JSON list of C-alpha atoms in Angstrom, two decimals:
[
{"chain": "S", "resi": 1411, "resn": "UNK", "atom": "CA", "xyz": [12.71, -16.02, -9.27]},
{"chain": "S", "resi": 1412, "resn": "UNK", "atom": "CA", "xyz": [11.06, -12.80, -8.13]},
{"chain": "S", "resi": 1413, "resn": "UNK", "atom": "CA", "xyz": [12.31, -9.47, -6.86]},
{"chain": "S", "resi": 1414, "resn": "UNK", "atom": "CA", "xyz": [11.06, -6.98, -4.27]},
{"chain": "S", "resi": 1415, "resn": "UNK", "atom": "CA", "xyz": [10.60, -3.28, -3.69]},
{"chain": "S", "resi": 1416, "resn": "UNK", "atom": "CA", "xyz": [11.84, -2.23, -0.24]},
{"chain": "S", "resi": 1417, "resn": "UNK", "atom": "CA", "xyz": [11.30, 1.35, 0.88]},
{"chain": "S", "resi": 1418, "resn": "UNK", "atom": "CA", "xyz": [11.85, 2.91, 4.30]},
{"chain": "S", "resi": 1419, "resn": "UNK", "atom": "CA", "xyz": [10.47, 6.22, 5.52]},
{"chain": "S", "resi": 1420, "resn": "UNK", "atom": "CA", "xyz": [10.39, 8.22, 8.74]},
{"chain": "S", "resi": 1421, "resn": "UNK", "atom": "CA", "xyz": [6.81, 9.29, 9.35]},
{"chain": "S", "resi": 1422, "resn": "UNK", "atom": "CA", "xyz": [6.33, 12.12, 11.89]},
{"chain": "S", "resi": 1423, "resn": "UNK", "atom": "CA", "xyz": [3.55, 10.34, 13.78]},
{"chain": "S", "resi": 1424, "resn": "UNK", "atom": "CA", "xyz": [3.27, 7.90, 16.66]},
{"chain": "S", "resi": 1425, "resn": "UNK", "atom": "CA", "xyz": [3.09, 4.29, 15.45]},
{"chain": "S", "resi": 1426, "resn": "UNK", "atom": "CA", "xyz": [-0.58, 3.81, 16.38]},
{"chain": "S", "resi": 1427, "resn": "UNK", "atom": "CA", "xyz": [-1.65, 6.89, 14.41]},
{"chain": "S", "resi": 1428, "resn": "UNK", "atom": "CA", "xyz": [0.63, 5.99, 11.50]},
{"chain": "S", "resi": 1429, "resn": "UNK", "atom": "CA", "xyz": [-0.92, 2.51, 11.38]},
{"chain": "S", "resi": 1430, "resn": "UNK", "atom": "CA", "xyz": [-4.38, 4.08, 11.17]},
{"chain": "S", "resi": 1431, "resn": "UNK", "atom": "CA", "xyz": [-3.38, 5.94, 7.99]},
{"chain": "S", "resi": 1432, "resn": "UNK", "atom": "CA", "xyz": [-3.06, 2.52, 6.32]},
{"chain": "S", "resi": 1433, "resn": "UNK", "atom": "CA", "xyz": [-6.07, 0.79, 7.90]},
{"chain": "S", "resi": 1434, "resn": "UNK", "atom": "CA", "xyz": [-8.84, 3.36, 8.29]},
{"chain": "S", "resi": 1435, "resn": "UNK", "atom": "CA", "xyz": [-10.84, 4.20, 5.19]},
{"chain": "S", "resi": 1436, "resn": "UNK", "atom": "CA", "xyz": [-11.27, 7.93, 5.83]},
{"chain": "S", "resi": 1437, "resn": "UNK", "atom": "CA", "xyz": [-7.54, 8.34, 6.47]},
{"chain": "S", "resi": 1438, "resn": "UNK", "atom": "CA", "xyz": [-6.30, 6.31, 3.50]},
{"chain": "S", "resi": 1439, "resn": "UNK", "atom": "CA", "xyz": [-8.63, 8.36, 1.28]},
{"chain": "S", "resi": 1440, "resn": "UNK", "atom": "CA", "xyz": [-6.86, 11.50, 2.47]},
{"chain": "S", "resi": 1441, "resn": "UNK", "atom": "CA", "xyz": [-3.52, 10.51, 0.90]},
{"chain": "S", "resi": 1442, "resn": "UNK", "atom": "CA", "xyz": [-3.64, 7.38, -1.27]},
{"chain": "S", "resi": 1443, "resn": "UNK", "atom": "CA", "xyz": [-6.97, 6.54, -2.92]},
{"chain": "S", "resi": 1444, "resn": "UNK", "atom": "CA", "xyz": [-10.27, 8.13, -3.94]},
{"chain": "S", "resi": 1445, "resn": "UNK", "atom": "CA", "xyz": [-12.30, 5.49, -2.11]},
{"chain": "S", "resi": 1446, "resn": "UNK", "atom": "CA", "xyz": [-11.62, 2.48, 0.07]},
{"chain": "S", "resi": 1447, "resn": "UNK", "atom": "CA", "xyz": [-13.21, -0.60, 1.56]},
{"chain": "S", "resi": 1448, "resn": "UNK", "atom": "CA", "xyz": [-11.00, -1.93, 4.36]},
{"chain": "S", "resi": 1449, "resn": "UNK", "atom": "CA", "xyz": [-11.96, -4.59, 6.88]},
{"chain": "S", "resi": 1450, "resn": "UNK", "atom": "CA", "xyz": [-9.01, -4.38, 9.29]},
{"chain": "S", "resi": 1451, "resn": "UNK", "atom": "CA", "xyz": [-8.31, -7.97, 10.26]},
{"chain": "S", "resi": 1452, "resn": "UNK", "atom": "CA", "xyz": [-6.59, -10.94, 8.67]},
{"chain": "S", "resi": 1453, "resn": "UNK", "atom": "CA", "xyz": [-8.73, -12.15, 5.77]},
{"chain": "S", "resi": 1454, "resn": "UNK", "atom": "CA", "xyz": [-10.55, -8.81, 5.57]},
{"chain": "S", "resi": 1455, "resn": "UNK", "atom": "CA", "xyz": [-10.91, -6.74, 2.41]},
{"chain": "S", "resi": 1456, "resn": "UNK", "atom": "CA", "xyz": [-8.19, -4.28, 1.36]},
{"chain": "S", "resi": 1457, "resn": "UNK", "atom": "CA", "xyz": [-9.84, -2.64, -1.62]},
{"chain": "S", "resi": 1458, "resn": "UNK", "atom": "CA", "xyz": [-8.81, 0.79, -2.87]},
{"chain": "S", "resi": 1459, "resn": "UNK", "atom": "CA", "xyz": [-10.29, 2.71, -5.81]},
{"chain": "S", "resi": 1460, "resn": "UNK", "atom": "CA", "xyz": [-8.68, 5.45, -7.89]},
{"chain": "S", "resi": 1461, "resn": "UNK", "atom": "CA", "xyz": [-11.37, 5.96, -10.58]},
{"chain": "S", "resi": 1462, "resn": "UNK", "atom": "CA", "xyz": [-14.78, 6.74, -9.12]},
{"chain": "S", "resi": 1463, "resn": "UNK", "atom": "CA", "xyz": [-16.38, 7.15, -12.55]},
{"chain": "S", "resi": 1464, "resn": "UNK", "atom": "CA", "xyz": [-15.43, 3.59, -13.53]},
{"chain": "S", "resi": 1465, "resn": "UNK", "atom": "CA", "xyz": [-14.82, 1.56, -10.39]},
{"chain": "S", "resi": 1466, "resn": "UNK", "atom": "CA", "xyz": [-14.09, -1.55, -12.48]},
{"chain": "S", "resi": 1467, "resn": "UNK", "atom": "CA", "xyz": [-10.63, -0.20, -13.38]},
{"chain": "S", "resi": 1468, "resn": "UNK", "atom": "CA", "xyz": [-7.70, 1.06, -11.33]},
{"chain": "S", "resi": 1469, "resn": "UNK", "atom": "CA", "xyz": [-8.62, -0.70, -8.11]},
{"chain": "S", "resi": 1470, "resn": "UNK", "atom": "CA", "xyz": [-7.55, -3.46, -5.77]},
{"chain": "S", "resi": 1471, "resn": "UNK", "atom": "CA", "xyz": [-11.00, -5.09, -5.60]},
{"chain": "S", "resi": 1472, "resn": "UNK", "atom": "CA", "xyz": [-10.68, -8.61, -4.27]},
{"chain": "S", "resi": 1473, "resn": "UNK", "atom": "CA", "xyz": [-7.41, -7.95, -2.42]},
{"chain": "S", "resi": 1474, "resn": "UNK", "atom": "CA", "xyz": [-7.29, -9.13, 1.17]},
{"chain": "S", "resi": 1475, "resn": "UNK", "atom": "CA", "xyz": [-5.34, -8.53, 4.34]},
{"chain": "S", "resi": 1476, "resn": "UNK", "atom": "CA", "xyz": [-2.88, -11.39, 4.79]},
{"chain": "S", "resi": 1477, "resn": "UNK", "atom": "CA", "xyz": [-1.27, -10.25, 8.02]},
{"chain": "S", "resi": 1478, "resn": "UNK", "atom": "CA", "xyz": [-2.45, -7.91, 10.75]},
{"chain": "S", "resi": 1479, "resn": "UNK", "atom": "CA", "xyz": [-0.66, -7.05, 13.97]},
{"chain": "S", "resi": 1480, "resn": "UNK", "atom": "CA", "xyz": [-2.14, -3.88, 15.49]},
{"chain": "S", "resi": 1481, "resn": "UNK", "atom": "CA", "xyz": [0.20, -0.89, 15.18]},
{"chain": "S", "resi": 1482, "resn": "UNK", "atom": "CA", "xyz": [3.10, -3.11, 14.06]},
{"chain": "S", "resi": 1483, "resn": "UNK", "atom": "CA", "xyz": [2.48, -4.87, 10.74]},
{"chain": "S", "resi": 1484, "resn": "UNK", "atom": "CA", "xyz": [0.02, -4.96, 7.86]},
{"chain": "S", "resi": 1485, "resn": "UNK", "atom": "CA", "xyz": [0.19, -7.30, 4.87]},
{"chain": "S", "resi": 1486, "resn": "UNK", "atom": "CA", "xyz": [-2.15, -7.48, 1.89]},
{"chain": "S", "resi": 1487, "resn": "UNK", "atom": "CA", "xyz": [-2.41, -8.71, -1.68]},
{"chain": "S", "resi": 1488, "resn": "UNK", "atom": "CA", "xyz": [-2.14, -6.07, -4.39]},
{"chain": "S", "resi": 1489, "resn": "UNK", "atom": "CA", "xyz": [-3.22, -5.43, -7.97]},
{"chain": "S", "resi": 1490, "resn": "UNK", "atom": "CA", "xyz": [-1.99, -3.07, -10.64]},
{"chain": "S", "resi": 1491, "resn": "UNK", "atom": "CA", "xyz": [-3.60, -0.18, -12.52]},
{"chain": "S", "resi": 1492, "resn": "UNK", "atom": "CA", "xyz": [-5.34, -0.69, -15.85]},
{"chain": "S", "resi": 1493, "resn": "UNK", "atom": "CA", "xyz": [-2.10, -0.40, -17.84]},
{"chain": "S", "resi": 1494, "resn": "UNK", "atom": "CA", "xyz": [-0.68, -3.48, -16.04]},
{"chain": "S", "resi": 1495, "resn": "UNK", "atom": "CA", "xyz": [-3.94, -5.27, -15.22]},
{"chain": "S", "resi": 1496, "resn": "UNK", "atom": "CA", "xyz": [-3.76, -7.78, -18.09]},
{"chain": "S", "resi": 1497, "resn": "UNK", "atom": "CA", "xyz": [-0.86, -9.57, -16.38]},
{"chain": "S", "resi": 1498, "resn": "UNK", "atom": "CA", "xyz": [-0.77, -8.33, -12.76]},
{"chain": "S", "resi": 1499, "resn": "UNK", "atom": "CA", "xyz": [-4.40, -8.74, -11.79]},
{"chain": "S", "resi": 1500, "resn": "UNK", "atom": "CA", "xyz": [-4.79, -12.30, -13.03]},
{"chain": "S", "resi": 1501, "resn": "UNK", "atom": "CA", "xyz": [-1.47, -13.68, -11.81]},
{"chain": "S", "resi": 1502, "resn": "UNK", "atom": "CA", "xyz": [-1.52, -16.37, -9.15]},
{"chain": "S", "resi": 1503, "resn": "UNK", "atom": "CA", "xyz": [-0.37, -15.34, -6.67]},
{"chain": "S", "resi": 1504, "resn": "UNK", "atom": "CA", "xyz": [-0.96, -11.60, -6.81]},
{"chain": "S", "resi": 1505, "resn": "UNK", "atom": "CA", "xyz": [1.86, -9.32, -5.69]},
{"chain": "S", "resi": 1506, "resn": "UNK", "atom": "CA", "xyz": [2.04, -8.76, -1.96]},
{"chain": "S", "resi": 1507, "resn": "UNK", "atom": "CA", "xyz": [2.67, -5.70, 0.21]},
{"chain": "S", "resi": 1508, "resn": "UNK", "atom": "CA", "xyz": [3.95, -5.91, 3.77]},
{"chain": "S", "resi": 1509, "resn": "UNK", "atom": "CA", "xyz": [4.28, -2.77, 5.87]},
{"chain": "S", "resi": 1510, "resn": "UNK", "atom": "CA", "xyz": [6.10, -2.75, 9.22]},
{"chain": "S", "resi": 1511, "resn": "UNK", "atom": "CA", "xyz": [5.87, 0.07, 11.76]},
{"chain": "S", "resi": 1512, "resn": "UNK", "atom": "CA", "xyz": [8.75, 0.71, 14.18]},
{"chain": "S", "resi": 1513, "resn": "UNK", "atom": "CA", "xyz": [8.30, 3.41, 16.80]},
{"chain": "S", "resi": 1514, "resn": "UNK", "atom": "CA", "xyz": [11.50, 5.48, 16.99]},
{"chain": "S", "resi": 1515, "resn": "UNK", "atom": "CA", "xyz": [10.16, 8.17, 19.36]},
{"chain": "S", "resi": 1516, "resn": "UNK", "atom": "CA", "xyz": [6.75, 9.11, 20.73]},
{"chain": "S", "resi": 1517, "resn": "UNK", "atom": "CA", "xyz": [6.12, 11.13, 17.58]},
{"chain": "S", "resi": 1518, "resn": "UNK", "atom": "CA", "xyz": [8.07, 9.30, 14.88]},
{"chain": "S", "resi": 1519, "resn": "UNK", "atom": "CA", "xyz": [7.69, 5.93, 13.20]},
{"chain": "S", "resi": 1520, "resn": "UNK", "atom": "CA", "xyz": [10.04, 4.16, 10.83]},
{"chain": "S", "resi": 1521, "resn": "UNK", "atom": "CA", "xyz": [7.89, 2.54, 8.15]},
{"chain": "S", "resi": 1522, "resn": "UNK", "atom": "CA", "xyz": [9.22, -0.26, 5.96]},
{"chain": "S", "resi": 1523, "resn": "UNK", "atom": "CA", "xyz": [7.20, -1.14, 2.87]},
{"chain": "S", "resi": 1524, "resn": "UNK", "atom": "CA", "xyz": [8.06, -4.35, 1.03]},
{"chain": "S", "resi": 1525, "resn": "UNK", "atom": "CA", "xyz": [6.19, -5.05, -2.22]},
{"chain": "S", "resi": 1526, "resn": "UNK", "atom": "CA", "xyz": [7.07, -8.55, -3.41]},
{"chain": "S", "resi": 1527, "resn": "UNK", "atom": "CA", "xyz": [6.19, -11.06, -6.09]},
{"chain": "S", "resi": 1528, "resn": "UNK", "atom": "CA", "xyz": [7.72, -9.44, -9.18]},
{"chain": "S", "resi": 1529, "resn": "UNK", "atom": "CA", "xyz": [8.71, -12.04, -11.82]},
{"chain": "S", "resi": 1530, "resn": "UNK", "atom": "CA", "xyz": [11.90, -11.33, -13.77]},
{"chain": "S", "resi": 1531, "resn": "UNK", "atom": "CA", "xyz": [10.12, -10.49, -17.02]},
{"chain": "S", "resi": 1532, "resn": "UNK", "atom": "CA", "xyz": [10.28, -7.22, -18.92]},
{"chain": "S", "resi": 1533, "resn": "UNK", "atom": "CA", "xyz": [6.59, -6.32, -18.50]},
{"chain": "S", "resi": 1534, "resn": "UNK", "atom": "CA", "xyz": [6.71, -7.09, -14.78]},
{"chain": "S", "resi": 1535, "resn": "UNK", "atom": "CA", "xyz": [9.92, -5.12, -14.30]},
{"chain": "S", "resi": 1536, "resn": "UNK", "atom": "CA", "xyz": [8.30, -2.09, -15.94]},
{"chain": "S", "resi": 1537, "resn": "UNK", "atom": "CA", "xyz": [5.38, -2.43, -13.52]},
{"chain": "S", "resi": 1538, "resn": "UNK", "atom": "CA", "xyz": [7.78, -2.85, -10.60]},
{"chain": "S", "resi": 1539, "resn": "UNK", "atom": "CA", "xyz": [9.63, 0.36, -11.50]},
{"chain": "S", "resi": 1540, "resn": "UNK", "atom": "CA", "xyz": [6.32, 2.19, -11.83]},
{"chain": "S", "resi": 1541, "resn": "UNK", "atom": "CA", "xyz": [5.18, 0.95, -8.42]},
{"chain": "S", "resi": 1542, "resn": "UNK", "atom": "CA", "xyz": [8.47, 1.82, -6.75]},
{"chain": "S", "resi": 1543, "resn": "UNK", "atom": "CA", "xyz": [8.10, 5.41, -7.97]},
{"chain": "S", "resi": 1544, "resn": "UNK", "atom": "CA", "xyz": [4.38, 5.49, -7.14]},
{"chain": "S", "resi": 1545, "resn": "UNK", "atom": "CA", "xyz": [4.88, 4.17, -3.60]},
{"chain": "S", "resi": 1546, "resn": "UNK", "atom": "CA", "xyz": [7.60, 6.79, -2.99]},
{"chain": "S", "resi": 1547, "resn": "UNK", "atom": "CA", "xyz": [5.33, 9.59, -4.20]},
{"chain": "S", "resi": 1548, "resn": "UNK", "atom": "CA", "xyz": [2.39, 8.31, -2.16]},
{"chain": "S", "resi": 1549, "resn": "UNK", "atom": "CA", "xyz": [4.36, 8.12, 1.10]},
{"chain": "S", "resi": 1550, "resn": "UNK", "atom": "CA", "xyz": [5.91, 11.52, 0.41]},
{"chain": "S", "resi": 1551, "resn": "UNK", "atom": "CA", "xyz": [2.36, 12.85, -0.07]},
{"chain": "S", "resi": 1552, "resn": "UNK", "atom": "CA", "xyz": [1.39, 11.35, 3.29]},
{"chain": "S", "resi": 1553, "resn": "UNK", "atom": "CA", "xyz": [4.38, 12.98, 4.99]},
{"chain": "S", "resi": 1554, "resn": "UNK", "atom": "CA", "xyz": [3.55, 16.36, 3.40]},
{"chain": "S", "resi": 1555, "resn": "UNK", "atom": "CA", "xyz": [-0.03, 16.15, 4.63]},
{"chain": "S", "resi": 1556, "resn": "UNK", "atom": "CA", "xyz": [1.07, 15.26, 8.14]},
{"chain": "S", "resi": 1557, "resn": "UNK", "atom": "CA", "xyz": [3.68, 18.01, 8.35]},
{"chain": "S", "resi": 1558, "resn": "UNK", "atom": "CA", "xyz": [1.22, 20.57, 6.95]},
{"chain": "S", "resi": 1559, "resn": "UNK", "atom": "CA", "xyz": [-1.16, 19.76, 9.83]},
{"chain": "S", "resi": 1560, "resn": "UNK", "atom": "CA", "xyz": [1.60, 20.23, 12.43]}
]
């Protein structure tokens, strides 16, 4: 049995622009990661890097896009940071993130993020709690950046 993280946010952008913040390397580097290699189609790479001095740690190298529907949905496999890598990054299957984009107005998008595949074990639950907090902070950072540009 596994559990999920489900978060919903209102992003003050049109759905097509909001989608780009998750699929275009230069945009994702502005709010989530230090570097990125994204090939935006099903089966393409979804690799983010948080430690440029040692790219072998704190990354999602090897993760792939599992679902891609332009401006509507993005799914990808996901790995954990170094502190959780000994169990998260070698688990089969990896955890999975699915993000859905629902246009609410011309300038607002409801974003639902579902991060699934969390076994009911203590170490995994600690990682899940960390990711729930980290995803919230990341999306809040994205919203702050967008509103600062407005």
